[in-house]
Short mmCIF file of C-alpha atoms in Angstrom, two decimals:
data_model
loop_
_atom_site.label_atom_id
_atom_site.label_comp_id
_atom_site.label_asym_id
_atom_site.label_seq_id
_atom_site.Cartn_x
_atom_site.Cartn_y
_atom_site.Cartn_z
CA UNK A 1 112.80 -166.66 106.08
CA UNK A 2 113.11 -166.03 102.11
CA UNK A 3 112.24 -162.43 103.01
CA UNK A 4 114.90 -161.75 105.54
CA UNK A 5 117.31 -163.07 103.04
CA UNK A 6 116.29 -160.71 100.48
CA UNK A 7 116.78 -158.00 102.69
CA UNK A 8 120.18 -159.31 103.37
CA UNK A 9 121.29 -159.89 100.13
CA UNK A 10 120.02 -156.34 98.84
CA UNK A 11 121.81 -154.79 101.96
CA UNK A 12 124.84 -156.39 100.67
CA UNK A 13 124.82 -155.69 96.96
CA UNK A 14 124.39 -151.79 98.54
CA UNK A 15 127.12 -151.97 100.21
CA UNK A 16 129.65 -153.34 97.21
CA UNK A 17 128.10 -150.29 94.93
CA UNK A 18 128.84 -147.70 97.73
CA UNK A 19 132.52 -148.98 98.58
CA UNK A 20 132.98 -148.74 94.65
CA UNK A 21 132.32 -145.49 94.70
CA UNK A 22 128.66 -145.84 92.80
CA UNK A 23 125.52 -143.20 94.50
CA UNK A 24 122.28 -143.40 93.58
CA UNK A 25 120.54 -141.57 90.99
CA UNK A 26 118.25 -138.73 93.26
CA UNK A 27 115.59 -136.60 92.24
CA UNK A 28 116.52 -134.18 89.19
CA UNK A 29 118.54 -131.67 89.87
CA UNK A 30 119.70 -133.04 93.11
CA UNK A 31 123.41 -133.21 93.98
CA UNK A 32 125.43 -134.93 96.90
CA UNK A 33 126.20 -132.44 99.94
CA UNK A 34 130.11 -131.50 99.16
CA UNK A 35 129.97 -133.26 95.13
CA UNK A 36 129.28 -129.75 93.37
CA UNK A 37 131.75 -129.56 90.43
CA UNK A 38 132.33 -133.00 90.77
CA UNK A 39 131.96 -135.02 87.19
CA UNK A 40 129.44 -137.89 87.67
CA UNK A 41 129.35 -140.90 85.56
CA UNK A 42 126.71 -142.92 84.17
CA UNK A 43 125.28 -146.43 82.15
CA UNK A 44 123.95 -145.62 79.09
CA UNK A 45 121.56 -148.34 79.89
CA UNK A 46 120.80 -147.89 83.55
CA UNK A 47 120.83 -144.46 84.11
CA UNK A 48 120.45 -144.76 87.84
CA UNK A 49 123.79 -146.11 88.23
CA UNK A 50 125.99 -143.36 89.04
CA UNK A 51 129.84 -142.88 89.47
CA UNK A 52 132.53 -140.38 90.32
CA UNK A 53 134.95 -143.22 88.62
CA UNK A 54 135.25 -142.73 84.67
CA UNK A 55 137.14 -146.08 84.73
CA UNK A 56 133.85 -147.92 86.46
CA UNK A 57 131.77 -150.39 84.25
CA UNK A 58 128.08 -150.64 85.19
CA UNK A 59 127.48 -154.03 87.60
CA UNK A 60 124.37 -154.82 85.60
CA UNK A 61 125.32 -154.93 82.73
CA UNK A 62 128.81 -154.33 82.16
CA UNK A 63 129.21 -152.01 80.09
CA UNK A 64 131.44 -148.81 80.38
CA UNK A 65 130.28 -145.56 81.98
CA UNK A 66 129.48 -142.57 80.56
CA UNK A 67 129.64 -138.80 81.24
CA UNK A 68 127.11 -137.06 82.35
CA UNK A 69 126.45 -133.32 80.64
CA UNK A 70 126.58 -131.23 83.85
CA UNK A 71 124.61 -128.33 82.86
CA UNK A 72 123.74 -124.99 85.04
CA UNK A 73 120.49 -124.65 83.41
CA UNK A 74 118.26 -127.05 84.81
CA UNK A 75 115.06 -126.23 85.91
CA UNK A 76 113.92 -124.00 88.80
CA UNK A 77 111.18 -125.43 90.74
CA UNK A 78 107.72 -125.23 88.83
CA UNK A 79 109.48 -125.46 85.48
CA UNK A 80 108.77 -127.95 83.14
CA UNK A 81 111.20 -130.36 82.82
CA UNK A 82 113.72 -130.73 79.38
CA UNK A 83 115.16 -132.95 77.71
CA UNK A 84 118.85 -131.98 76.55
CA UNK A 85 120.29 -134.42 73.75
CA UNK A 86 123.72 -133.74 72.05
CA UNK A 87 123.79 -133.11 68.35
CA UNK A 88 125.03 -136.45 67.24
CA UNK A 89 122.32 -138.16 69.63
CA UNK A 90 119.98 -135.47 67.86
CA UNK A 91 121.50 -136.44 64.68
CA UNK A 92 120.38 -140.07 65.06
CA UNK A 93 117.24 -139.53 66.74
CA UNK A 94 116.43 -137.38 63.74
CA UNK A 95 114.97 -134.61 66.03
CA UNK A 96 114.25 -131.94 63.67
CA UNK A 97 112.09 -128.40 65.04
CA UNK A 98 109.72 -126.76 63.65
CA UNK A 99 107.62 -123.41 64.53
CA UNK A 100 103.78 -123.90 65.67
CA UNK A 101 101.51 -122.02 62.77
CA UNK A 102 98.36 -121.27 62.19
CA UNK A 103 97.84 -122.25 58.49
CA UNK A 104 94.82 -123.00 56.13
CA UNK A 105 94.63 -126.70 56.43
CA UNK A 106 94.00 -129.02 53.68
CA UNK A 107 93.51 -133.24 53.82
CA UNK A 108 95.32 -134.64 51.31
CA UNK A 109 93.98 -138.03 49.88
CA UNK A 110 96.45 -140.57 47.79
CA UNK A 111 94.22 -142.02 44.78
CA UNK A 112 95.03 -144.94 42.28
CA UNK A 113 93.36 -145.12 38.89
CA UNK A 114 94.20 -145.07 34.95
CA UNK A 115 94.13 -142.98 32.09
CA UNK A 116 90.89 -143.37 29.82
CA UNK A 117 88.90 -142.02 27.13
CA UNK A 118 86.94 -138.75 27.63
CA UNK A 119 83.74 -140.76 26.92
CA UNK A 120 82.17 -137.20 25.87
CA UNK A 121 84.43 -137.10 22.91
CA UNK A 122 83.54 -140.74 21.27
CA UNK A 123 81.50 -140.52 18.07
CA UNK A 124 80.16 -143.06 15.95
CA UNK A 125 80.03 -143.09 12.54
CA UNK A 126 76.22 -144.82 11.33
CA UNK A 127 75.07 -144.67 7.48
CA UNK A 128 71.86 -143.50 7.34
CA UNK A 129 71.13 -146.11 4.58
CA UNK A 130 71.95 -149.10 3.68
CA UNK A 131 75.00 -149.48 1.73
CA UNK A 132 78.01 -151.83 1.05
CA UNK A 133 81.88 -150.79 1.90
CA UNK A 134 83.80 -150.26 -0.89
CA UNK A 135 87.06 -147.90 -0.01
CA UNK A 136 87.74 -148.43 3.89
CA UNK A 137 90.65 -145.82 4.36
CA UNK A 138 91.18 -146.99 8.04
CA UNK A 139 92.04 -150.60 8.15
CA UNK A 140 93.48 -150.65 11.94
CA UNK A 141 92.28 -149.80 15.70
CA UNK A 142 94.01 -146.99 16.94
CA UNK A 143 94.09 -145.89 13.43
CA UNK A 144 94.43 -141.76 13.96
CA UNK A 145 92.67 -139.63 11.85
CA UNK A 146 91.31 -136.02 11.22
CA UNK A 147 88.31 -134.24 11.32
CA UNK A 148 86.73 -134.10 7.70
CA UNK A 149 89.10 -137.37 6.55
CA UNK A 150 87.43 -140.14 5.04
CA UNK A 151 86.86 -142.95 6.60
CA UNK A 152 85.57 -145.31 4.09
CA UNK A 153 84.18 -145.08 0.70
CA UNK A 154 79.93 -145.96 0.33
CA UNK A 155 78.04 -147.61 -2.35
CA UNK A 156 74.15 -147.26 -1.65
CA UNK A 157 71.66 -147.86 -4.55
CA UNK A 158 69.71 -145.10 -2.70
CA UNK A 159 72.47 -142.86 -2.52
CA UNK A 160 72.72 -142.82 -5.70
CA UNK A 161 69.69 -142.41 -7.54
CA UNK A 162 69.49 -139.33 -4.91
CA UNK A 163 72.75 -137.80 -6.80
CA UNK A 164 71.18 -138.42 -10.06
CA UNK A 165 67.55 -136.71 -8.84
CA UNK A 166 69.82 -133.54 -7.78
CA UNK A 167 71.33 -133.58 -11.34
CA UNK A 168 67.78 -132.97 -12.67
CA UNK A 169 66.65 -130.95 -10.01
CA UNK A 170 69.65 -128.32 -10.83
CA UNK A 171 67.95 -127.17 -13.82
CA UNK A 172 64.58 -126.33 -12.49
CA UNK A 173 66.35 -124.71 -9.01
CA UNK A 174 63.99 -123.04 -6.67
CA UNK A 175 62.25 -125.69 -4.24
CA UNK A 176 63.51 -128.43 -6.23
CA UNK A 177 66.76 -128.36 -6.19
CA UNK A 178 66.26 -127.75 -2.37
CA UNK A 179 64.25 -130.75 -1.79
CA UNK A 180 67.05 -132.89 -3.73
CA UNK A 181 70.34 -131.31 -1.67
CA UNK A 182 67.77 -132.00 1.25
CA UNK A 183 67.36 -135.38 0.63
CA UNK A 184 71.22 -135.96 0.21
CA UNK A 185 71.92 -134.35 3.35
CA UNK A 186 69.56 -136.85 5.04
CA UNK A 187 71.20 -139.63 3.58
CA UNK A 188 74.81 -139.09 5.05
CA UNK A 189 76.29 -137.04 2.35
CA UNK A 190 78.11 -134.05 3.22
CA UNK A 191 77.31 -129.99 1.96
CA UNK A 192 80.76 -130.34 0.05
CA UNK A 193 80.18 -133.75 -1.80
CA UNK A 194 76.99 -132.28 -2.92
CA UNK A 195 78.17 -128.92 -4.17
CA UNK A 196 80.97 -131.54 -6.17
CA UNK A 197 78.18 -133.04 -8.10
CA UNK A 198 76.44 -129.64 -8.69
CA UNK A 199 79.59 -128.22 -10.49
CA UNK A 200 80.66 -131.29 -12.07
CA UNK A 201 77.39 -132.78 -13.45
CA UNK A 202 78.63 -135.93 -12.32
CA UNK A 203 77.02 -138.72 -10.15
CA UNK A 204 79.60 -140.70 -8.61
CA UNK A 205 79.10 -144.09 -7.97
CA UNK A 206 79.96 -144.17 -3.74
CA UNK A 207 80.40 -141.37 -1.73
CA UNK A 208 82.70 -140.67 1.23
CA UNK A 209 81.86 -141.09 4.90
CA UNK A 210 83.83 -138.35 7.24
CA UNK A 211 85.34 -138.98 10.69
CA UNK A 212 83.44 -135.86 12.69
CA UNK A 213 86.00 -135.50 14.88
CA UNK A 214 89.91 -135.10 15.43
CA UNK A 215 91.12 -138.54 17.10
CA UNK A 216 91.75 -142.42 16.39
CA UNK A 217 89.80 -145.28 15.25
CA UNK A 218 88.53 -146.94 18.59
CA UNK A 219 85.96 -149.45 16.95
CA UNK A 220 85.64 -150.63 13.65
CA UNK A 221 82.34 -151.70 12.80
CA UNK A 222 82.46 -153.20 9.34
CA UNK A 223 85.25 -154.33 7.11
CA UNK A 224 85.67 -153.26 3.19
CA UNK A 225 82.96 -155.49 1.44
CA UNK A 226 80.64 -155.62 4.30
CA UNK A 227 76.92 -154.53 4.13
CA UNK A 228 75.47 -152.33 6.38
CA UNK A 229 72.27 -151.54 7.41
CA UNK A 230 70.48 -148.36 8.00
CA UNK A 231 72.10 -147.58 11.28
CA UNK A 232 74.86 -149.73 10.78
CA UNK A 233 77.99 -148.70 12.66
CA UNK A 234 81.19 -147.82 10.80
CA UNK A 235 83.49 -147.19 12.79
CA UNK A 236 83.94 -145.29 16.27
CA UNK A 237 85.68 -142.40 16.54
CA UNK A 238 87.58 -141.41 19.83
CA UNK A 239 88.92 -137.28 20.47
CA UNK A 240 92.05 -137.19 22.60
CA UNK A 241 91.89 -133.65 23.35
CA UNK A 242 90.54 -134.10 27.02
CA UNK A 243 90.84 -137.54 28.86
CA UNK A 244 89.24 -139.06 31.59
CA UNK A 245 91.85 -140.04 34.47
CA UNK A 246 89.54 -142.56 36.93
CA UNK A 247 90.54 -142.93 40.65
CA UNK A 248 88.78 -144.55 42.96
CA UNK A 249 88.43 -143.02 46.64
CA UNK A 250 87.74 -145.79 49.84
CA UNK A 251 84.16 -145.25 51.50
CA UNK A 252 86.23 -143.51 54.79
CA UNK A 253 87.32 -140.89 52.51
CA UNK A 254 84.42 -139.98 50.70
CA UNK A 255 83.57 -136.71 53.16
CA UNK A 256 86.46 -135.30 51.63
CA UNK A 257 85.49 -135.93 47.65
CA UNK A 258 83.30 -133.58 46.18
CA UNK A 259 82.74 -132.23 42.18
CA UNK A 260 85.41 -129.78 41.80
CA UNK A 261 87.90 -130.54 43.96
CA UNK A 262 91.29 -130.44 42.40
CA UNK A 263 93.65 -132.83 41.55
CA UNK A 264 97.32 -133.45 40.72
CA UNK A 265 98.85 -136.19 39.20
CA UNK A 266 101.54 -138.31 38.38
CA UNK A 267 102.41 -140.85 35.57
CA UNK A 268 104.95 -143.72 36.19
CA UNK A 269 105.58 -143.24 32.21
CA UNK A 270 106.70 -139.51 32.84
CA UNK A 271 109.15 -139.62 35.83
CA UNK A 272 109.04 -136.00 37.42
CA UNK A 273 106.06 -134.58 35.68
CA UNK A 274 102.83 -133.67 37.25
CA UNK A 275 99.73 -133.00 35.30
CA UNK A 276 96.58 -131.09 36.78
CA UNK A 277 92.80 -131.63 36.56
CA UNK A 278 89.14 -131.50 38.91
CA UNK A 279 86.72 -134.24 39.95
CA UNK A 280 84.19 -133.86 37.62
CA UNK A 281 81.73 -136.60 38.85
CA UNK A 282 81.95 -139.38 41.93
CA UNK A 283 80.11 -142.80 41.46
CA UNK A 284 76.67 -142.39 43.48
CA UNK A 285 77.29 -146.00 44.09
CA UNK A 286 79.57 -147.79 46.46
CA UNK A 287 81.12 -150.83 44.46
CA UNK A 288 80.54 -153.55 47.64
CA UNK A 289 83.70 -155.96 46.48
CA UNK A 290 86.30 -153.02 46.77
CA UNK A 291 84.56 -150.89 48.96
CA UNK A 292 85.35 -148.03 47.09
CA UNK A 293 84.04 -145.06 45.13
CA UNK A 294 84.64 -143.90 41.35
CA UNK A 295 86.05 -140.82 40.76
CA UNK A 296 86.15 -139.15 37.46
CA UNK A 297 88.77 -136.72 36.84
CA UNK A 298 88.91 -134.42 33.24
CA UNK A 299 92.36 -133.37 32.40
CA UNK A 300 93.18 -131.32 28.96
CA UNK A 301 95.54 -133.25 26.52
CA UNK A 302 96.72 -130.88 24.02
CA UNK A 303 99.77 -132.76 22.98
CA UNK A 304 98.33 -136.15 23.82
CA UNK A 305 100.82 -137.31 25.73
CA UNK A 306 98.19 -138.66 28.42
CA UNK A 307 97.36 -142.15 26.58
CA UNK A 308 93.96 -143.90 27.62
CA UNK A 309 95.56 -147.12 29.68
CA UNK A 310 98.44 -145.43 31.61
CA UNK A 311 98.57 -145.91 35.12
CA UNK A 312 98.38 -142.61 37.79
CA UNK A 313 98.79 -142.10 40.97
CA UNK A 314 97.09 -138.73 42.21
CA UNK A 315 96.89 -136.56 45.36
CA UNK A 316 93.33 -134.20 46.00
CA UNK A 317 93.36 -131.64 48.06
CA UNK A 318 90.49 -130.54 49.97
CA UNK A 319 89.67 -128.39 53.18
CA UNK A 320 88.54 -130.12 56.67
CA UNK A 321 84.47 -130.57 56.60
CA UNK A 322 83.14 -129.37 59.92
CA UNK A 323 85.22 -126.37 60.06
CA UNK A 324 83.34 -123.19 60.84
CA UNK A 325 86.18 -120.79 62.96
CA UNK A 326 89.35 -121.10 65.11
CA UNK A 327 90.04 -124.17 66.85
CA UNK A 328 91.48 -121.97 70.07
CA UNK A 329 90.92 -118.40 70.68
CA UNK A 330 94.83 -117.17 70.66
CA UNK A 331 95.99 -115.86 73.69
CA UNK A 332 96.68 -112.18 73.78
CA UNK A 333 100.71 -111.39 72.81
CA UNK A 334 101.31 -114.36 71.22
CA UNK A 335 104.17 -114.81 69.85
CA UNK A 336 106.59 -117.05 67.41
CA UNK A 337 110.29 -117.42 68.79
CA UNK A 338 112.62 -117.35 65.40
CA UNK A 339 116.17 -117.99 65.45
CA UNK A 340 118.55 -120.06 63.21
CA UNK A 341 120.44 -121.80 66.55
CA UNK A 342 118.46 -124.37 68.63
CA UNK A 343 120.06 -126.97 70.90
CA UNK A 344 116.84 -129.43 70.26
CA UNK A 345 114.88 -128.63 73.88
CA UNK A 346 110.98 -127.74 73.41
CA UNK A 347 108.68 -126.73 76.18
CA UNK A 348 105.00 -125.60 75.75
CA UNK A 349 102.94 -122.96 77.71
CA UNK A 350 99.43 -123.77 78.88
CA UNK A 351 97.17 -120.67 78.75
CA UNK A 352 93.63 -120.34 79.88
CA UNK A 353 92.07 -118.07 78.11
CA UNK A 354 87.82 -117.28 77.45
CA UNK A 355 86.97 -120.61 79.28
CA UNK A 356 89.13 -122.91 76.65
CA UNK A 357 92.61 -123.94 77.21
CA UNK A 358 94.53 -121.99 74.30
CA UNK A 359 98.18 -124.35 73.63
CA UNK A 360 100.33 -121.95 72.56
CA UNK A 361 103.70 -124.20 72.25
CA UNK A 362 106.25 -123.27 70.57
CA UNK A 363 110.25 -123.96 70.34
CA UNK A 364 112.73 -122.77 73.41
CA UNK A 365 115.60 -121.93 70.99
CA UNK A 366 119.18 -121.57 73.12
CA UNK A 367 122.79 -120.35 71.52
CA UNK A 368 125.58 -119.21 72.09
CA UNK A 369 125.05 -115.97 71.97
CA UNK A 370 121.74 -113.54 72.62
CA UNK A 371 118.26 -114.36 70.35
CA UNK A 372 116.00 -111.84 68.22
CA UNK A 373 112.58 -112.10 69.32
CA UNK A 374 109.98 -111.45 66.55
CA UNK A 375 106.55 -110.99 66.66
CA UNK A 376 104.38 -113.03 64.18
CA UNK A 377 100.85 -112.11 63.80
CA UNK A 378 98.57 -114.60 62.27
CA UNK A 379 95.46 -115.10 61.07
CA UNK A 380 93.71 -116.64 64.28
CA UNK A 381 90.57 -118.07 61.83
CA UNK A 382 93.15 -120.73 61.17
CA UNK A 383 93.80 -123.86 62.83
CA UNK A 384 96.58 -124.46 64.42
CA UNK A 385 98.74 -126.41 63.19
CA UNK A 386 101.81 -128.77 63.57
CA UNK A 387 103.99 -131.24 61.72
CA UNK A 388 102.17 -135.04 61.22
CA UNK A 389 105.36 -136.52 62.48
CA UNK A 390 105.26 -134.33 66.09
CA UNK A 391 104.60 -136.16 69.27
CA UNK A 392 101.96 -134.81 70.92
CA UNK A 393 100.70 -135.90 74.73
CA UNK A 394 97.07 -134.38 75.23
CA UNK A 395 94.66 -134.93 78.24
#
């Protein structure tokens, strides 16, 4: 009973469409017997409602009907099928083209990290005997200095009755006076304090303690009036001429990472600016909270401009692992199509070629008016390649 009224009730609805002048949507590229030229309407949202009426509103939904783009170019039988958009559909679609290549590919990794201290380049200043601080010259962390400028000012009792032995030594010369700039040296003094007391005949009472290296004050070990052992650390000494930018890489991208891979990078601090460098070491060990990897990156810093502590966000570049020829042997006259006009419709050929199936797609450009065909030749030990954003349907 319920399906007899169905039936009935679908016969009727049929019947209202036809007497309102509505045909069914039939197979693409059909047309009614006797309808050729004839403009045909449609809903946007049903498309298989279908009217010669442009005043007719959809019974589904209600809304008004729309012209369909009555083309001569559909396609012959065993022709793909295409889709034809107009440009402002295109528009906001954002359907953009772009020509099928066969590039050198490269996997490009997004990495986090900071800005930090080329730990290479931190020296630390020890006395080599005891001895109290007297003169400290850098008071401050962060405190920059130069290489050869004193750092602080040392009294040591054996310090100085070395200066005095070197006074008496300078008379007899030879060995001895050797043994006594010798013994100097040993003790922290430099060659040009001790060539002072030679022309002077003087013994000071301290002597000065040289930063070794261009940079700042990253440690201070002692303040002025301290005593220091034999060892005793003064201060700590940190070159900025090279930093140390660390990223760290997640475990599913460590096939990629490898020493010497290059790397660019930005600085939210310099808007605009990219700065260069190369791994230089990864972390043999996974850190198991994070799940992630170390990377150590070694960037120059002649102007210093790349402060320990600043945030960067870098990209690292590095070739596909596992990639030992061409994906697809190219078929034979292959071919890019090239042309500044394209009304948005794509079709790909499916060529068989040496046992693998070669997909050679590429963009069916239409104009106005006739196309240049040109040739490309390219280097087939290349993948192919296409834009991330392309749909692709494989199988």
């Amino acid at each position: 009973m319920k399906l007899g009224t169905n039936i009935t009730r679908g016969l009727a609805i049929l019947l209202i469409l036809l007497a309102a002048g509505f045909v069914p949507a039939g197979p693409a590229g059909a047309a009614e017997p006797g309808t050729t030229g004839r403009q045909v309407y449609t809903c946007p949202m049903h498309p298989q409602v279908r009217s010669f009426d442009p005043d007719d509103r959809c019974p589904l939904c209600g809304m008004a009907l729309v012209p369909v783009d009555m083309d001569d170019d559909d396609p012959e039988e065993g022709e793909l099928p295409r889709l034809r958009v107009s440009e402002r559909a295109a528009a906001l679609m954002d359907i953009r083209t772009w020509p099928v290549q066969r590039l050198p590919v490269k996997v490009e990794l997004r990495l986090f990290g900071r800005v930090g201290y080329n730990e290479e380049l931190l020296k630390d200043v020890v006395l080599f005997s005891p001895g109290y601080v007297e003169n400290l010259k850098t008071n401050f962390i962060r405190q920059s200095v130069g290489k050869g400028e004193t750092i602080a000012e040392i009294y040591s009792p054996e310090v100085a009755t070395a200066m005095e032995e070197l006074l008496v030594a300078r008379s007899a010369g030879g060995a001895t006076l050797a043994a006594a700039r010798g013994r100097l040296a040993r003790l922290g003094v430099s060659p040009g304090q001790i060539e002072e007391i030679l022309e002077t005949g003087e013994a000071p009472r301290t002597y000065r303690v040289p930063s070794p290296i261009d940079g700042v004050i990253e440690k201070l070990g002692a303040r002025e009036g301290d005593r220091l052992g034999e060892g005793g650390l003064l201060a700590r000494v940190a070159g900025l001429e090279s930093v140390w930018v660390r990223f760290e890489a997640y475990e599913t991208e460590l096939a990629w990472v490898e020493a010497g891979s290059p790397v660019n990078f930005t600085l939210p601090a310099y808007p605009g600016e990219s700065f260069t460098g190369e791994v230089a070491w990864v972390d043999p060990i996974l850190d198991e909270t994070t799940r992630t990897v170390g990377l150590r990156v070694e960037a120059d810093n002649p102007d210093g401009r790349l402060r320990p502590g600043l945030f960067a966000r870098g990209v690292l570049s590095a070739p596909p692992r596992g990639f030992n020829g061409p994906v697809a042997d190219a078929a034979p006259g292959a071919r890019d199509i090239h042309d500044a006009h394209c009304d948005h419709a794509a079709h790909c050929d499916h060529e068989a070629h040496e046992g693998h199936e070669a997909h050679e797609c590429h963009e069916a450009h239409e104009a106005h008016e006739a196309h240049e065909v040109h040739a490309v030749h390219h280097d087939h030990s290349a993948p192919l390649v296409i834009p991330a954003s392309a749909p692709l349907f494989t199988g």
